[in-house]
């Protein structure tokens, strides 16, 4: 599929390296991943049982080829075309029966005393497992997608092995992976092997769940104290004495341990036990807007008689995360003693759980490029740990927790009460065990800064107590939030969060209004503006040609599946009609939808910056989409940024000037950990290009601050219906630090605060931007310079507005001739230029030698230009 074309080269190299069979006895764990010959078929295709499937015959071309991890639908969708309206009527009955995942693999002979385990990081929903003709596990105990399972297969492994896994679909009332109303439900209910399968090796003593935690001197930042912990299992029938040895950063410690026959014990080594764990002048892990996300690695081994019995390589960061509830009832996160405004969005896996490592890197890079610092994972997403590894490396926080999938009958298929659907002791045990498995699996990641026990509702008190007991035992270093809303738990109190919406478009001033439930105070865990329209190239991939215009049912299918609202584009159509003067064709509709997204998404994020310290966090709903969508996304399923992407990047620049729609003033904000002094300038122009205002002021900006500077125009002054506002911060040498541009209407939007629903507050009247249709044409001269490398050229684009009017909403795209769009990290896009202004932007993309590409420039009042690169 085109979805993965950009990742093909990396996948090929991975296949070459992973398929080679080691000549020496294996000591490192082996992942039975997508490069092995997995085949996938429904059980009805064969009468063979698990024993015959793993001992007889050649797999040949049976069934579908499967790139594990993947769901059944993931394999089918890679083989068939299942994107868009042709997914609507897919035959779901074929998933009512179980399906087989089958593979063969070669292994070297085990060494003396060596043991091996077969381990599954994630299967949905149940499975029977056979290895070389012997049943290893059955579906009456291997169930629950967030459980992790391992089985001793020392006596079953051979030089040539066959593994058969029979998976069973989720049934109503069970607790599965949840996409909730974000997209159509996966037709197979996510059945399959969706996380890695491993062969893990050890000798007499195996090591499980190693973790490294840290405490930091949060005042001087010149000391840190590490604690190393691991569970050691003596698999022999004799007492064993050995040493737990750790090596990191040129240092080493050794800690003696004696285990009785069959004993399992968790061993903890502190800086009091090993002096090297007391670090002087440590390289600290910071989120990217506060510093460098420094990482260490430790080789941790258990050694018996100078022979390694088991070992792990652990990447970790030295950092301390704390939090408290502030006066505005919001949870304030503190990293290494520095307060952090959480600015993030909610991430989801692909609908069929296909997330290659290369795609994850692009997506987390996008978060950093937008100057956001956090991803919320509502569902403990990820088909591996790769996305969390990437957050570690790029300095992006991760907030982890359960989805509301288990809280509503419509998703779980089981009646809910005020605590959701997890009700019986057996169910609570399953979910608590799942929570423990996920915390153990992920707790080494410095990027993870907190655990949510629930989303919409409070967990049942008995279940919450189990969560608290788990964390008290295995992770006391991160904040715990009972849920993502504002209810108070009798056990843990308030989470310091709120979840009042909105999830649909609201006017920019909404976020500054004291009357608005979802305003920019406290910590908003999920808010958004609804439809966030992709570029036309994406629309053409999603919508049948004969249904492109007018915007109708084919588009609505790509919104959400919510029953109450958000399941069509009626609100976006209304806003375009009432605010923008309507649209006569698809191109005009897309252009105006992009402006609404740009303006609305930026205002939502910016208001939280202006309102610090009353505001402590904001999570845009959402960051991405699980499938081709028109709703809740800062880049689309094809990895092309939406317009909100570019406005958030601008609005979240480390130091920025922001227009407050609530009080008509300009604020200077500073997200970094240093105080700065800059010069602020405001210029305002009318539609005719007339300069209406030119004001400057000094901006003293302490770290983490929001400082009011000046009023835009005194109330009552004529702004000629629509006004362009240009804000610029410069340093003492006159160099531009940041820019921000707005379009302000004379008549503002008005909400009817008495008409609130969970997804929106109804509008009383709309601002009028229809005059933008009469904006005179602007002449923009485009030039391109290229920095050439061995592999290609990295272009820079210079735009010069030769006109005496504003050049509005100028878009720049780099495209291949076949229509594919690069995931280019432009320094700026959808730019607005003052009369006579010249602007140079970096494309952030490499044009590979030998591949035809073109630069396309277009704007609201700028004629399209195409330049061959």
PDB file of C-alpha atoms in Angstrom, residues 529-802:
ATOM      1  CA  UNK A 529     -12.452  21.673  17.262  1.00  0.00           C
ATOM      2  CA  UNK A 530     -13.976  18.686  15.456  1.00  0.00           C
ATOM      3  CA  UNK A 531     -13.373  18.543  11.698  1.00  0.00           C
ATOM      4  CA  UNK A 532      -9.741  19.129  10.717  1.00  0.00           C
ATOM      5  CA  UNK A 533      -9.830  18.824   6.957  1.00  0.00           C
ATOM      6  CA  UNK A 534      -6.896  17.239   5.101  1.00  0.00           C
ATOM      7  CA  UNK A 535      -5.384  18.477   1.831  1.00  0.00           C
ATOM      8  CA  UNK A 536      -7.122  17.822  -1.469  1.00  0.00           C
ATOM      9  CA  UNK A 537      -4.721  15.018  -2.448  1.00  0.00           C
ATOM     10  CA  UNK A 538      -5.875  13.091   0.618  1.00  0.00           C
ATOM     11  CA  UNK A 539      -9.538  13.779  -0.131  1.00  0.00           C
ATOM     12  CA  UNK A 540      -9.082  12.295  -3.597  1.00  0.00           C
ATOM     13  CA  UNK A 541      -7.781   9.070  -2.022  1.00  0.00           C
ATOM     14  CA  UNK A 542     -10.716   8.839   0.401  1.00  0.00           C
ATOM     15  CA  UNK A 543     -13.812   9.949  -1.526  1.00  0.00           C
ATOM     16  CA  UNK A 544     -15.200   8.386  -4.741  1.00  0.00           C
ATOM     17  CA  UNK A 545     -14.803  10.714  -7.713  1.00  0.00           C
ATOM     18  CA  UNK A 546     -18.546  10.938  -8.358  1.00  0.00           C
ATOM     19  CA  UNK A 547     -19.171  12.059  -4.742  1.00  0.00           C
ATOM     20  CA  UNK A 548     -16.496  14.733  -4.378  1.00  0.00           C
ATOM     21  CA  UNK A 549     -18.981  17.623  -4.627  1.00  0.00           C
ATOM     22  CA  UNK A 550     -21.167  18.598  -2.952  1.00  0.00           C
ATOM     23  CA  UNK A 551     -19.791  17.447   0.398  1.00  0.00           C
ATOM     24  CA  UNK A 552     -22.173  14.694   1.500  1.00  0.00           C
ATOM     25  CA  UNK A 553     -22.589  11.162   2.828  1.00  0.00           C
ATOM     26  CA  UNK A 554     -19.258   9.820   1.563  1.00  0.00           C
ATOM     27  CA  UNK A 555     -17.499  12.493   3.637  1.00  0.00           C
ATOM     28  CA  UNK A 556     -19.671  11.890   6.698  1.00  0.00           C
ATOM     29  CA  UNK A 557     -18.551   8.248   6.783  1.00  0.00           C
ATOM     30  CA  UNK A 558     -15.046   9.568   7.565  1.00  0.00           C
ATOM     31  CA  UNK A 559     -16.048  11.651  10.591  1.00  0.00           C
ATOM     32  CA  UNK A 560     -16.773   9.730  13.843  1.00  0.00           C
ATOM     33  CA  UNK A 561     -19.212   7.024  14.909  1.00  0.00           C
ATOM     34  CA  UNK A 562     -20.538   8.912  17.936  1.00  0.00           C
ATOM     35  CA  UNK A 563     -24.296   8.459  18.374  1.00  0.00           C
ATOM     36  CA  UNK A 564     -25.043  11.928  19.764  1.00  0.00           C
ATOM     37  CA  UNK A 565     -23.138  14.157  17.333  1.00  0.00           C
ATOM     38  CA  UNK A 566     -19.836  14.500  15.439  1.00  0.00           C
ATOM     39  CA  UNK A 567     -20.933  11.912  12.867  1.00  0.00           C
ATOM     40  CA  UNK A 568     -21.295  14.318   9.942  1.00  0.00           C
ATOM     41  CA  UNK A 569     -19.899  17.607   8.676  1.00  0.00           C
ATOM     42  CA  UNK A 570     -22.989  19.686   9.454  1.00  0.00           C
ATOM     43  CA  UNK A 571     -21.181  21.912  11.951  1.00  0.00           C
ATOM     44  CA  UNK A 572     -18.274  22.619   9.611  1.00  0.00           C
ATOM     45  CA  UNK A 573     -20.691  23.393   6.793  1.00  0.00           C
ATOM     46  CA  UNK A 574     -22.566  25.811   9.064  1.00  0.00           C
ATOM     47  CA  UNK A 575     -19.388  27.593  10.118  1.00  0.00           C
ATOM     48  CA  UNK A 576     -18.239  27.947   6.506  1.00  0.00           C
ATOM     49  CA  UNK A 577     -21.648  29.294   5.525  1.00  0.00           C
ATOM     50  CA  UNK A 578     -22.167  31.647   8.479  1.00  0.00           C
ATOM     51  CA  UNK A 579     -18.591  32.902   9.012  1.00  0.00           C
ATOM     52  CA  UNK A 580     -16.983  32.584   5.586  1.00  0.00           C
ATOM     53  CA  UNK A 581     -19.791  33.270   3.113  1.00  0.00           C
ATOM     54  CA  UNK A 582     -20.168  29.659   1.973  1.00  0.00           C
ATOM     55  CA  UNK A 583     -18.372  27.700  -0.743  1.00  0.00           C
ATOM     56  CA  UNK A 584     -19.295  27.103  -4.386  1.00  0.00           C
ATOM     57  CA  UNK A 585     -16.875  24.259  -5.093  1.00  0.00           C
ATOM     58  CA  UNK A 586     -14.619  21.739  -3.379  1.00  0.00           C
ATOM     59  CA  UNK A 587     -11.452  23.829  -3.629  1.00  0.00           C
ATOM     60  CA  UNK A 588     -13.136  26.780  -1.939  1.00  0.00           C
ATOM     61  CA  UNK A 589     -14.643  24.519   0.719  1.00  0.00           C
ATOM     62  CA  UNK A 590     -11.226  23.012   1.521  1.00  0.00           C
ATOM     63  CA  UNK A 591      -9.520  26.421   1.637  1.00  0.00           C
ATOM     64  CA  UNK A 592     -12.079  27.809   4.078  1.00  0.00           C
ATOM     65  CA  UNK A 593     -12.083  24.617   6.172  1.00  0.00           C
ATOM     66  CA  UNK A 594      -8.304  24.981   6.452  1.00  0.00           C
ATOM     67  CA  UNK A 595      -8.620  28.563   7.692  1.00  0.00           C
ATOM     68  CA  UNK A 596     -11.170  27.499  10.321  1.00  0.00           C
ATOM     69  CA  UNK A 597      -8.840  24.738  11.514  1.00  0.00           C
ATOM     70  CA  UNK A 598      -5.790  27.029  11.530  1.00  0.00           C
ATOM     71  CA  UNK A 599      -7.480  29.748  13.534  1.00  0.00           C
ATOM     72  CA  UNK A 600      -9.451  27.518  15.908  1.00  0.00           C
ATOM     73  CA  UNK A 601      -6.767  24.970  16.822  1.00  0.00           C
ATOM     74  CA  UNK A 602      -4.155  27.649  17.449  1.00  0.00           C
ATOM     75  CA  UNK A 603      -6.476  29.649  19.705  1.00  0.00           C
ATOM     76  CA  UNK A 604      -7.208  26.543  21.786  1.00  0.00           C
ATOM     77  CA  UNK A 605      -3.514  25.860  22.442  1.00  0.00           C
ATOM     78  CA  UNK A 606      -2.458  29.496  22.753  1.00  0.00           C
ATOM     79  CA  UNK A 607      -5.084  30.289  25.376  1.00  0.00           C
ATOM     80  CA  UNK A 608      -3.497  27.744  27.691  1.00  0.00           C
ATOM     81  CA  UNK A 609      -0.130  29.461  27.238  1.00  0.00           C
ATOM     82  CA  UNK A 610      -1.615  32.869  27.971  1.00  0.00           C
ATOM     83  CA  UNK A 611      -3.416  31.601  31.068  1.00  0.00           C
ATOM     84  CA  UNK A 612      -0.442  30.140  32.949  1.00  0.00           C
ATOM     85  CA  UNK A 613      -0.234  29.471  35.870  1.00  0.00           C
ATOM     86  CA  UNK A 614      -4.021  28.943  35.999  1.00  0.00           C
ATOM     87  CA  UNK A 615      -3.598  26.632  33.038  1.00  0.00           C
ATOM     88  CA  UNK A 616      -1.409  23.559  33.555  1.00  0.00           C
ATOM     89  CA  UNK A 617      -2.103  21.332  30.558  1.00  0.00           C
ATOM     90  CA  UNK A 618      -3.979  20.824  27.301  1.00  0.00           C
ATOM     91  CA  UNK A 619      -4.426  17.702  25.186  1.00  0.00           C
ATOM     92  CA  UNK A 620      -5.815  18.313  21.680  1.00  0.00           C
ATOM     93  CA  UNK A 621      -8.283  15.625  20.634  1.00  0.00           C
ATOM     94  CA  UNK A 622      -6.611  14.155  18.645  1.00  0.00           C
ATOM     95  CA  UNK A 623      -3.078  14.028  17.249  1.00  0.00           C
ATOM     96  CA  UNK A 624      -3.673  11.517  14.459  1.00  0.00           C
ATOM     97  CA  UNK A 625      -6.295   9.238  12.960  1.00  0.00           C
ATOM     98  CA  UNK A 626      -6.575   5.462  13.003  1.00  0.00           C
ATOM     99  CA  UNK A 627      -7.720   5.477   9.383  1.00  0.00           C
ATOM    100  CA  UNK A 628      -8.380   8.080   6.631  1.00  0.00           C
ATOM    101  CA  UNK A 629     -10.462  10.653   8.474  1.00  0.00           C
ATOM    102  CA  UNK A 630     -11.747  14.235   8.427  1.00  0.00           C
ATOM    103  CA  UNK A 631     -11.973  14.626  12.200  1.00  0.00           C
ATOM    104  CA  UNK A 632      -9.616  15.155  15.134  1.00  0.00           C
ATOM    105  CA  UNK A 633      -6.172  15.123  13.526  1.00  0.00           C
ATOM    106  CA  UNK A 634      -3.114  17.351  13.294  1.00  0.00           C
ATOM    107  CA  UNK A 635      -1.809  15.293  10.390  1.00  0.00           C
ATOM    108  CA  UNK A 636      -3.810  12.835   8.327  1.00  0.00           C
ATOM    109  CA  UNK A 637      -3.519   9.064   7.964  1.00  0.00           C
ATOM    110  CA  UNK A 638      -1.165   9.588   5.008  1.00  0.00           C
ATOM    111  CA  UNK A 639       1.149  11.658   7.254  1.00  0.00           C
ATOM    112  CA  UNK A 640       0.313  14.988   5.609  1.00  0.00           C
ATOM    113  CA  UNK A 641      -0.063  17.856   8.140  1.00  0.00           C
ATOM    114  CA  UNK A 642      -3.417  19.593   8.445  1.00  0.00           C
ATOM    115  CA  UNK A 643      -3.580  23.378   8.666  1.00  0.00           C
ATOM    116  CA  UNK A 644      -3.879  23.197  12.461  1.00  0.00           C
ATOM    117  CA  UNK A 645      -0.440  21.558  12.488  1.00  0.00           C
ATOM    118  CA  UNK A 646       1.165  24.724  11.129  1.00  0.00           C
ATOM    119  CA  UNK A 647      -0.769  27.124  13.355  1.00  0.00           C
ATOM    120  CA  UNK A 648       0.140  25.124  16.471  1.00  0.00           C
ATOM    121  CA  UNK A 649       3.808  25.118  15.476  1.00  0.00           C
ATOM    122  CA  UNK A 650       3.636  28.899  15.238  1.00  0.00           C
ATOM    123  CA  UNK A 651       1.523  29.451  18.345  1.00  0.00           C
ATOM    124  CA  UNK A 652       3.784  27.190  20.419  1.00  0.00           C
ATOM    125  CA  UNK A 653       7.096  28.741  19.431  1.00  0.00           C
ATOM    126  CA  UNK A 654       9.259  28.813  22.595  1.00  0.00           C
ATOM    127  CA  UNK A 655       8.903  32.597  22.822  1.00  0.00           C
ATOM    128  CA  UNK A 656       5.863  34.022  21.115  1.00  0.00           C
ATOM    129  CA  UNK A 657       3.406  36.924  20.977  1.00  0.00           C
ATOM    130  CA  UNK A 658      -0.226  35.840  21.274  1.00  0.00           C
ATOM    131  CA  UNK A 659      -3.452  37.681  20.597  1.00  0.00           C
ATOM    132  CA  UNK A 660      -5.957  37.162  23.427  1.00  0.00           C
ATOM    133  CA  UNK A 661      -9.417  37.013  21.825  1.00  0.00           C
ATOM    134  CA  UNK A 662     -10.976  37.561  25.238  1.00  0.00           C
ATOM    135  CA  UNK A 663      -9.485  40.926  26.252  1.00  0.00           C
ATOM    136  CA  UNK A 664      -8.086  42.193  22.895  1.00  0.00           C
ATOM    137  CA  UNK A 665      -4.519  42.389  24.245  1.00  0.00           C
ATOM    138  CA  UNK A 666      -1.183  40.970  23.152  1.00  0.00           C
ATOM    139  CA  UNK A 667       0.679  38.654  25.540  1.00  0.00           C
ATOM    140  CA  UNK A 668       4.319  37.581  25.506  1.00  0.00           C
ATOM    141  CA  UNK A 669       4.867  33.949  26.540  1.00  0.00           C
ATOM    142  CA  UNK A 670       8.050  32.007  27.252  1.00  0.00           C
ATOM    143  CA  UNK A 671       8.081  28.201  27.549  1.00  0.00           C
ATOM    144  CA  UNK A 672      11.797  27.692  28.028  1.00  0.00           C
ATOM    145  CA  UNK A 673      13.709  27.476  31.315  1.00  0.00           C
ATOM    146  CA  UNK A 674      15.642  30.717  30.838  1.00  0.00           C
ATOM    147  CA  UNK A 675      14.496  34.324  31.289  1.00  0.00           C
ATOM    148  CA  UNK A 676      14.629  36.385  28.087  1.00  0.00           C
ATOM    149  CA  UNK A 677      14.286  40.036  27.096  1.00  0.00           C
ATOM    150  CA  UNK A 678      13.008  40.734  23.590  1.00  0.00           C
ATOM    151  CA  UNK A 679      11.363  43.472  21.564  1.00  0.00           C
ATOM    152  CA  UNK A 680       7.702  43.119  20.582  1.00  0.00           C
ATOM    153  CA  UNK A 681       6.087  44.725  17.538  1.00  0.00           C
ATOM    154  CA  UNK A 682       2.490  44.814  16.355  1.00  0.00           C
ATOM    155  CA  UNK A 683       1.316  45.907  12.923  1.00  0.00           C
ATOM    156  CA  UNK A 684      -2.271  45.861  11.720  1.00  0.00           C
ATOM    157  CA  UNK A 685      -3.484  46.205   8.123  1.00  0.00           C
ATOM    158  CA  UNK A 686      -6.894  46.549   6.548  1.00  0.00           C
ATOM    159  CA  UNK A 687      -8.077  44.501   3.590  1.00  0.00           C
ATOM    160  CA  UNK A 688      -6.926  47.307   1.314  1.00  0.00           C
ATOM    161  CA  UNK A 689      -3.365  47.128   2.650  1.00  0.00           C
ATOM    162  CA  UNK A 690      -3.655  50.320   4.730  1.00  0.00           C
ATOM    163  CA  UNK A 691      -1.494  50.299   7.848  1.00  0.00           C
ATOM    164  CA  UNK A 692      -3.870  50.758  10.783  1.00  0.00           C
ATOM    165  CA  UNK A 693      -1.522  50.343  13.723  1.00  0.00           C
ATOM    166  CA  UNK A 694       2.224  50.081  14.429  1.00  0.00           C
ATOM    167  CA  UNK A 695       3.219  49.630  18.082  1.00  0.00           C
ATOM    168  CA  UNK A 696       6.292  48.308  19.895  1.00  0.00           C
ATOM    169  CA  UNK A 697       7.196  47.439  23.480  1.00  0.00           C
ATOM    170  CA  UNK A 698       9.925  45.750  25.471  1.00  0.00           C
ATOM    171  CA  UNK A 699       9.060  42.186  26.465  1.00  0.00           C
ATOM    172  CA  UNK A 700      10.652  40.957  29.698  1.00  0.00           C
ATOM    173  CA  UNK A 701       9.757  37.254  29.686  1.00  0.00           C
ATOM    174  CA  UNK A 702      10.619  35.138  32.744  1.00  0.00           C
ATOM    175  CA  UNK A 703      10.663  31.381  32.155  1.00  0.00           C
ATOM    176  CA  UNK A 704       7.202  29.830  32.082  1.00  0.00           C
ATOM    177  CA  UNK A 705       5.560  33.254  32.033  1.00  0.00           C
ATOM    178  CA  UNK A 706       2.706  35.066  30.308  1.00  0.00           C
ATOM    179  CA  UNK A 707       3.037  38.873  30.262  1.00  0.00           C
ATOM    180  CA  UNK A 708       0.379  41.328  29.032  1.00  0.00           C
ATOM    181  CA  UNK A 709       1.909  43.959  26.722  1.00  0.00           C
ATOM    182  CA  UNK A 710      -0.577  46.165  24.894  1.00  0.00           C
ATOM    183  CA  UNK A 711      -4.068  46.463  23.472  1.00  0.00           C
ATOM    184  CA  UNK A 712      -4.519  45.817  19.757  1.00  0.00           C
ATOM    185  CA  UNK A 713      -6.807  48.741  18.946  1.00  0.00           C
ATOM    186  CA  UNK A 714      -8.971  50.685  21.403  1.00  0.00           C
ATOM    187  CA  UNK A 715     -12.535  49.465  21.354  1.00  0.00           C
ATOM    188  CA  UNK A 716     -14.734  51.349  18.961  1.00  0.00           C
ATOM    189  CA  UNK A 717     -12.049  52.093  16.367  1.00  0.00           C
ATOM    190  CA  UNK A 718     -12.876  51.121  12.802  1.00  0.00           C
ATOM    191  CA  UNK A 719     -11.036  48.003  11.632  1.00  0.00           C
ATOM    192  CA  UNK A 720     -12.725  47.956   8.215  1.00  0.00           C
ATOM    193  CA  UNK A 721     -14.678  44.719   8.803  1.00  0.00           C
ATOM    194  CA  UNK A 722     -11.597  42.466   8.753  1.00  0.00           C
ATOM    195  CA  UNK A 723      -8.086  43.274   9.946  1.00  0.00           C
ATOM    196  CA  UNK A 724      -4.758  41.474   9.527  1.00  0.00           C
ATOM    197  CA  UNK A 725      -2.583  41.419  12.631  1.00  0.00           C
ATOM    198  CA  UNK A 726       1.188  40.797  12.449  1.00  0.00           C
ATOM    199  CA  UNK A 727       3.141  40.136  15.656  1.00  0.00           C
ATOM    200  CA  UNK A 728       6.934  39.923  15.723  1.00  0.00           C
ATOM    201  CA  UNK A 729       9.495  39.243  18.456  1.00  0.00           C
ATOM    202  CA  UNK A 730      13.075  40.330  17.804  1.00  0.00           C
ATOM    203  CA  UNK A 731      16.290  40.148  19.810  1.00  0.00           C
ATOM    204  CA  UNK A 732      18.530  43.095  20.670  1.00  0.00           C
ATOM    205  CA  UNK A 733      20.260  42.828  17.271  1.00  0.00           C
ATOM    206  CA  UNK A 734      16.970  42.991  15.429  1.00  0.00           C
ATOM    207  CA  UNK A 735      16.945  39.301  14.458  1.00  0.00           C
ATOM    208  CA  UNK A 736      13.477  37.793  14.250  1.00  0.00           C
ATOM    209  CA  UNK A 737      12.833  35.301  17.051  1.00  0.00           C
ATOM    210  CA  UNK A 738       9.222  34.458  16.146  1.00  0.00           C
ATOM    211  CA  UNK A 739       6.268  35.663  14.080  1.00  0.00           C
ATOM    212  CA  UNK A 740       2.521  35.247  14.457  1.00  0.00           C
ATOM    213  CA  UNK A 741      -0.329  36.429  12.231  1.00  0.00           C
ATOM    214  CA  UNK A 742      -4.086  36.718  12.819  1.00  0.00           C
ATOM    215  CA  UNK A 743      -7.216  37.729  10.963  1.00  0.00           C
ATOM    216  CA  UNK A 744      -9.625  39.642  13.217  1.00  0.00           C
ATOM    217  CA  UNK A 745     -13.276  40.392  12.386  1.00  0.00           C
ATOM    218  CA  UNK A 746     -14.939  43.580  13.557  1.00  0.00           C
ATOM    219  CA  UNK A 747     -18.016  41.667  14.732  1.00  0.00           C
ATOM    220  CA  UNK A 748     -17.005  38.804  17.042  1.00  0.00           C
ATOM    221  CA  UNK A 749     -18.621  35.381  17.465  1.00  0.00           C
ATOM    222  CA  UNK A 750     -21.046  34.918  20.377  1.00  0.00           C
ATOM    223  CA  UNK A 751     -21.881  31.748  22.294  1.00  0.00           C
ATOM    224  CA  UNK A 752     -25.132  30.909  24.053  1.00  0.00           C
ATOM    225  CA  UNK A 753     -23.708  29.669  27.359  1.00  0.00           C
ATOM    226  CA  UNK A 754     -27.065  28.245  28.433  1.00  0.00           C
ATOM    227  CA  UNK A 755     -26.956  25.693  25.599  1.00  0.00           C
ATOM    228  CA  UNK A 756     -24.107  23.374  26.560  1.00  0.00           C
ATOM    229  CA  UNK A 757     -23.811  19.745  25.506  1.00  0.00           C
ATOM    230  CA  UNK A 758     -20.824  17.498  26.127  1.00  0.00           C
ATOM    231  CA  UNK A 759     -19.518  18.044  22.592  1.00  0.00           C
ATOM    232  CA  UNK A 760     -20.101  21.823  22.212  1.00  0.00           C
ATOM    233  CA  UNK A 761     -21.753  25.028  23.359  1.00  0.00           C
ATOM    234  CA  UNK A 762     -24.216  26.373  20.817  1.00  0.00           C
ATOM    235  CA  UNK A 763     -23.480  29.590  18.931  1.00  0.00           C
ATOM    236  CA  UNK A 764     -25.733  32.625  19.217  1.00  0.00           C
ATOM    237  CA  UNK A 765     -24.147  34.431  16.253  1.00  0.00           C
ATOM    238  CA  UNK A 766     -21.047  34.211  14.079  1.00  0.00           C
ATOM    239  CA  UNK A 767     -18.259  36.589  13.130  1.00  0.00           C
ATOM    240  CA  UNK A 768     -18.232  37.682   9.502  1.00  0.00           C
ATOM    241  CA  UNK A 769     -15.122  36.905   7.435  1.00  0.00           C
ATOM    242  CA  UNK A 770     -16.892  36.907   4.065  1.00  0.00           C
ATOM    243  CA  UNK A 771     -15.010  40.079   3.088  1.00  0.00           C
ATOM    244  CA  UNK A 772     -11.914  37.900   2.620  1.00  0.00           C
ATOM    245  CA  UNK A 773     -13.500  36.764  -0.658  1.00  0.00           C
ATOM    246  CA  UNK A 774     -13.002  40.299  -1.956  1.00  0.00           C
ATOM    247  CA  UNK A 775      -9.302  40.488  -1.068  1.00  0.00           C
ATOM    248  CA  UNK A 776      -7.379  41.933  -4.021  1.00  0.00           C
ATOM    249  CA  UNK A 777      -4.869  39.622  -5.764  1.00  0.00           C
ATOM    250  CA  UNK A 778      -1.310  39.673  -4.435  1.00  0.00           C
ATOM    251  CA  UNK A 779       1.793  39.107  -6.527  1.00  0.00           C
ATOM    252  CA  UNK A 780       4.238  36.795  -4.770  1.00  0.00           C
ATOM    253  CA  UNK A 781       7.616  36.118  -6.388  1.00  0.00           C
ATOM    254  CA  UNK A 782       9.070  32.723  -5.533  1.00  0.00           C
ATOM    255  CA  UNK A 783      12.725  31.686  -5.610  1.00  0.00           C
ATOM    256  CA  UNK A 784      14.356  28.436  -4.533  1.00  0.00           C
ATOM    257  CA  UNK A 785      17.871  27.809  -3.294  1.00  0.00           C
ATOM    258  CA  UNK A 786      19.211  24.304  -2.740  1.00  0.00           C
ATOM    259  CA  UNK A 787      21.722  22.906  -0.321  1.00  0.00           C
ATOM    260  CA  UNK A 788      23.041  19.897  -2.218  1.00  0.00           C
ATOM    261  CA  UNK A 789      24.150  16.689  -0.533  1.00  0.00           C
ATOM    262  CA  UNK A 790      25.423  13.338  -1.740  1.00  0.00           C
ATOM    263  CA  UNK A 791      21.862  11.998  -1.900  1.00  0.00           C
ATOM    264  CA  UNK A 792      19.912  15.003  -3.091  1.00  0.00           C
ATOM    265  CA  UNK A 793      19.026  18.618  -2.400  1.00  0.00           C
ATOM    266  CA  UNK A 794      17.360  20.336   0.569  1.00  0.00           C
ATOM    267  CA  UNK A 795      15.495  23.367  -0.806  1.00  0.00           C
ATOM    268  CA  UNK A 796      14.814  26.697   0.869  1.00  0.00           C
ATOM    269  CA  UNK A 797      11.954  28.785  -0.473  1.00  0.00           C
ATOM    270  CA  UNK A 798      11.871  32.595  -0.505  1.00  0.00           C
ATOM    271  CA  UNK A 799       8.548  34.404  -0.950  1.00  0.00           C
ATOM    272  CA  UNK A 800       8.460  38.115  -1.770  1.00  0.00           C
ATOM    273  CA  UNK A 801       5.140  39.939  -1.660  1.00  0.00           C
ATOM    274  CA  UNK A 802       5.432  42.559  -4.396  1.00  0.00           C
TER     275      UNK A 802
END
